[in-house]
Coordinates of C-alpha atoms in Angstrom, one line a residue:
M1 CA 3.6 21.2 -4.7
E2 CA 7.0 19.6 -4.0
V3 CA 8.5 20.6 -0.7
E4 CA 11.6 19.8 1.3
V5 CA 11.0 18.3 4.7
L6 CA 13.7 18.6 7.3
A7 CA 14.3 15.8 9.8
V8 CA 15.4 17.1 13.2
S9 CA 17.2 15.1 15.8
S10 CA 16.2 15.1 19.5
G11 CA 19.0 17.6 20.1
G12 CA 17.6 20.0 17.6
S13 CA 20.1 19.6 14.8
T14 CA 19.0 19.0 11.2
K15 CA 19.8 15.4 10.1
H16 CA 18.6 15.4 6.5
A17 CA 16.1 16.7 4.1
K18 CA 13.5 14.7 2.2
H19 CA 11.4 15.8 -0.7
S20 CA 7.7 15.2 -0.4
M21 CA 4.5 16.4 -2.0
L22 CA 2.3 18.9 -0.1
K23 CA -1.3 19.1 -1.1
L24 CA -3.3 22.0 0.3
Y25 CA -7.1 22.4 0.2
D26 CA -7.0 26.2 0.1
W27 CA -10.3 27.7 -1.1
R28 CA -8.7 31.1 -1.6
Y29 CA -6.5 29.9 -4.5
A30 CA -8.5 27.0 -5.9
T31 CA -8.6 28.5 -9.4
Q32 CA -10.5 25.8 -11.2
L33 CA -13.1 25.5 -8.4
R34 CA -13.7 29.2 -8.3
Q35 CA -14.1 29.3 -12.1
D36 CA -16.5 26.3 -12.0
H37 CA -18.7 28.2 -9.5
K38 CA -18.3 31.6 -11.2
I39 CA -16.6 33.1 -8.2
G40 CA -14.0 35.7 -8.9
R41 CA -10.4 35.6 -7.7
W42 CA -9.4 36.2 -4.1
T43 CA -8.8 39.9 -3.5
P44 CA -8.4 42.2 -0.5
Y45 CA -12.1 42.8 -0.6
H46 CA -12.7 39.1 -0.3
V47 CA -10.3 39.0 2.6
D48 CA -12.2 41.7 4.6
T49 CA -15.6 40.4 3.7
Y50 CA -15.0 36.8 4.6
R51 CA -13.1 37.7 7.8
A52 CA -16.1 39.8 9.0
F53 CA -18.5 37.0 8.1
V54 CA -16.5 34.5 10.2
E55 CA -16.0 36.8 13.2
N56 CA -19.7 37.7 13.5
G57 CA -20.7 34.1 13.5
G58 CA -22.4 34.2 10.1
A59 CA -20.1 31.7 8.4
A60 CA -20.6 29.0 11.0
K61 CA -24.4 29.4 10.8
F62 CA -24.3 29.3 7.0
V63 CA -22.1 26.2 6.7
S64 CA -24.3 24.5 9.2
A65 CA -27.4 25.3 7.1
L66 CA -25.6 23.9 4.0
E67 CA -25.9 20.5 5.6
D68 CA -29.7 20.9 5.8
T69 CA -30.9 22.1 2.4
N70 CA -34.3 22.8 3.9
S71 CA -32.9 25.6 6.0
I72 CA -31.2 27.4 3.0
D73 CA -33.4 30.3 1.9
D74 CA -33.8 31.5 -1.7
Q75 CA -31.9 34.7 -1.2
P76 CA -28.9 35.1 -3.6
W77 CA -25.5 34.6 -2.0
D78 CA -23.1 37.5 -1.6
T79 CA -19.3 37.4 -1.6
A80 CA -19.2 36.2 2.1
H81 CA -21.5 33.3 1.4
N82 CA -19.6 32.3 -1.7
E83 CA -16.3 32.2 0.3
A84 CA -17.8 30.2 3.1
F85 CA -19.2 27.7 0.6
L86 CA -15.8 27.3 -1.0
F87 CA -14.2 26.9 2.4
D88 CA -16.6 24.2 3.3
Y89 CA -16.3 22.5 -0.1
C90 CA -12.5 22.3 0.2
R91 CA -12.7 21.0 3.7
D92 CA -15.0 18.2 2.5
L93 CA -12.5 17.3 -0.3
Y94 CA -9.7 17.1 2.3
S95 CA -11.8 14.9 4.6
C96 CA -12.7 12.6 1.7
E97 CA -9.1 12.2 0.6
V98 CA -7.8 11.4 4.1
K99 CA -10.6 8.8 4.5
A100 CA -9.5 7.2 1.3
Y101 CA -5.9 7.0 2.3
N102 CA -6.8 5.5 5.6
R103 CA -8.8 2.8 3.8
L104 CA -5.9 2.2 1.5
K105 CA -3.2 1.7 4.2
D106 CA -2.3 -1.7 2.8
L107 CA -1.5 -0.2 -0.6
Q108 CA 0.4 2.9 0.6
G109 CA 4.0 3.1 -0.7
K110 CA 3.1 0.7 -3.6
H111 CA -0.1 1.6 -5.5
V112 CA -0.9 4.8 -3.7
P113 CA 1.6 7.3 -2.1
R114 CA 2.4 7.1 1.6
L115 CA 0.4 9.5 3.7
L116 CA 3.2 11.1 5.8
A117 CA 1.3 13.7 7.7
D118 CA -1.8 15.8 8.2
V119 CA -1.0 19.5 8.1
R120 CA -2.9 22.7 8.9
F121 CA -2.2 26.4 8.9
N122 CA -4.2 29.5 9.5
A123 CA -4.9 31.8 6.6
F124 CA -5.5 34.7 9.0
P125 CA -3.7 35.9 12.1
T126 CA -6.7 35.2 14.2
Q127 CA -7.3 31.6 15.4
N128 CA -10.6 30.3 14.0
A129 CA -11.6 27.0 12.5
F130 CA -13.0 28.9 9.4
F131 CA -9.6 30.4 8.8
E132 CA -7.9 27.0 8.7
V133 CA -6.4 25.5 5.5
P134 CA -6.0 21.8 5.8
G135 CA -3.5 19.7 3.8
I136 CA -1.7 16.4 3.5
L137 CA 2.0 15.6 3.1
L138 CA 2.5 12.7 0.7
E139 CA 5.4 10.6 -0.5
L140 CA 6.8 12.1 -3.6
V141 CA 6.4 9.7 -6.6
K142 CA 9.1 10.1 -9.2
G143 CA 7.8 9.3 -12.7
Y144 CA 5.2 10.5 -15.2
S145 CA 1.5 10.3 -15.6
L146 CA -0.4 7.9 -17.8
A147 CA -1.6 10.9 -19.8
D148 CA 2.0 11.4 -20.9
L149 CA 2.7 7.7 -21.7
T150 CA 3.6 8.4 -25.4
K151 CA 6.3 10.8 -24.3
F152 CA 8.2 8.6 -21.9
A153 CA 7.5 4.9 -22.7
L154 CA 8.3 2.7 -25.7
Q155 CA 5.3 1.8 -27.7
S156 CA 6.0 -1.9 -27.1
S157 CA 5.2 -1.3 -23.4
W158 CA 2.0 0.6 -23.8
Q159 CA -0.3 -2.4 -23.7
R160 CA 1.3 -3.8 -20.5
I161 CA 1.3 -0.5 -18.7
C162 CA -2.3 0.3 -19.5
D163 CA -3.4 -3.2 -18.5
D164 CA -1.6 -2.7 -15.2
A165 CA -3.3 0.6 -14.7
V166 CA -6.7 -1.0 -15.2
R167 CA -5.9 -3.8 -12.8
T168 CA -4.7 -1.2 -10.2
I169 CA -7.9 0.8 -10.4
N170 CA -9.9 -2.4 -9.8
L171 CA -7.6 -3.3 -6.9
I172 CA -8.4 0.0 -5.2
S173 CA -12.1 -0.6 -5.8
D174 CA -11.9 -3.7 -3.7
Y175 CA -11.3 -1.5 -0.6
G176 CA -14.9 -0.1 -0.7
I177 CA -13.9 3.0 -2.7
L178 CA -15.7 4.5 -5.7
N179 CA -13.5 7.1 -7.2
E180 CA -15.4 9.7 -9.3
D181 CA -12.1 11.4 -10.5
V182 CA -10.4 8.5 -12.3
K183 CA -8.5 9.8 -15.3
P184 CA -5.1 9.2 -17.0
R185 CA -3.5 12.2 -15.4
N186 CA -4.2 10.8 -12.0
I187 CA -2.4 7.6 -12.7
L188 CA 1.4 7.8 -12.2
I189 CA 4.0 5.4 -13.5
R190 CA 6.7 5.3 -10.9
T191 CA 10.0 4.7 -12.6
Y192 CA 13.3 3.2 -11.3
D193 CA 16.9 3.2 -12.5
D194 CA 16.2 0.0 -14.3
L195 CA 13.9 1.4 -17.0
S196 CA 12.2 -2.0 -17.5
E197 CA 10.8 -1.7 -13.9
Y198 CA 7.8 0.5 -13.0
E199 CA 4.9 0.6 -10.7
I200 CA 1.4 2.0 -11.1
V201 CA 0.5 4.6 -8.5
V202 CA -3.0 6.2 -8.2
V203 CA -3.4 9.7 -6.8
D204 CA -6.2 12.2 -6.1
F205 CA -9.0 10.7 -3.9
A206 CA -10.8 13.9 -3.0
Q207 CA -13.9 13.0 -5.0
C208 CA -14.8 9.5 -3.7
R209 CA -17.7 7.7 -2.3
F210 CA -17.4 4.9 0.2
R211 CA -19.2 1.6 0.8
E212 CA -20.4 1.8 4.4
I213 CA -21.1 -1.0 6.7
G214 CA -24.5 -2.5 6.0
Q215 CA -24.8 -1.2 2.4
P216 CA -26.4 -4.0 0.3
E217 CA -24.2 -5.6 -2.2
A218 CA -26.7 -5.0 -5.0
A219 CA -26.8 -1.3 -4.3
W220 CA -23.0 -0.9 -4.2
K221 CA -22.6 -3.1 -7.3
H222 CA -25.0 -0.8 -9.2
E223 CA -23.1 2.3 -8.1
K224 CA -19.8 0.8 -9.3
W225 CA -21.3 -0.3 -12.6
R226 CA -22.7 3.2 -13.3
Q227 CA -19.3 4.9 -12.6
D228 CA -17.2 2.2 -14.4
E229 CA -13.8 3.4 -13.1
E230 CA -11.8 1.0 -15.2
G231 CA -13.5 2.2 -18.3
A232 CA -12.5 5.8 -17.5
I233 CA -8.9 4.5 -18.1
G234 CA -9.4 1.8 -20.7
Y235 CA -11.7 3.5 -23.2
V236 CA -9.8 6.8 -22.9
M237 CA -6.3 5.3 -23.4
A238 CA -7.6 3.1 -26.3
Q239 CA -8.8 6.2 -28.0
K240 CA -5.7 8.2 -27.2
L241 CA -3.2 5.5 -28.4
K242 CA -5.2 4.9 -31.6
G243 CA -5.1 1.2 -31.6
A244 CA -1.8 0.6 -29.9
F245 CA -3.6 -0.4 -26.8
K246 CA -6.5 -2.9 -27.0
Y247 CA -8.9 -2.4 -24.1
K248 CA -11.0 -5.4 -23.1
P249 CA -13.3 -4.8 -20.1
S250 CA -12.3 -7.0 -17.3
G251 CA -15.8 -8.4 -16.8
G252 CA -15.5 -8.2 -13.0
R253 CA -18.3 -8.3 -10.6
Y254 CA -19.4 -4.7 -11.3
A255 CA -19.4 -5.1 -15.1
E256 CA -23.1 -5.7 -15.7
K257 CA -22.8 -4.2 -19.2
V258 CA -20.3 -2.2 -21.2
M259 CA -20.7 1.6 -20.8
F260 CA -20.9 3.8 -23.8
K261 CA -17.4 4.7 -24.9
S262 CA -18.3 8.3 -25.7
L263 CA -18.9 8.9 -22.0
Y264 CA -15.2 9.0 -21.4
L265 CA -13.7 10.6 -24.5
A266 CA -14.2 14.1 -23.1
H267 CA -11.6 13.2 -20.4
I268 CA -8.7 12.9 -22.8

């Protein structure tokens, strides 16, 4: 969501306001996530049930057990367990995204938004880590998404913009990041007063894997090849633009072979 951030002087007076993007990892209103896991909307019943589960220590024990699949029994989950699962899932998404932005410090403000602040607030009056909603405050990128390219850019520029988007995805990959959520709507084209100028900005890094110290090159190369992040842009945009964009796989160090195009068409 777009928010207005007030800058306050040392004397306490407001100096100016700046528009930024606030991204919250709030399990209560994560509509798509709740639908994916067949968990109903957040209601007063969910409030009371989850609060009791947290306050009696059950949530902490359950989330700890989630990290050790051998300690999870076969009993069906009830409402309290579902809410604790969603809370933990959203917290993991937040941690993943912050880790990605930290790895991409060199690209912040250019090919990824600047990470301005780490924010948190309590969803309940009582202080408890399991009531906390984390979030990040990001630089607001003015422009449009690659998914809306045909609405905002001249056809003569489509090839150049899509080529730049593919190059940017590969640039980010060089920072030891494997993004499992690459799709056109997560690629922004930052626009300027001079309409001929633009910049490719990638957003949404909550579903990433990272190359860790000591991971063999061959293993990482295979993971990157299987994901084929640039193909998730190249093949999809080539299909969407119906021949107005010609995608040619870059043949980089992860391109052992061309992935099947049909794998990406569902992302359009």
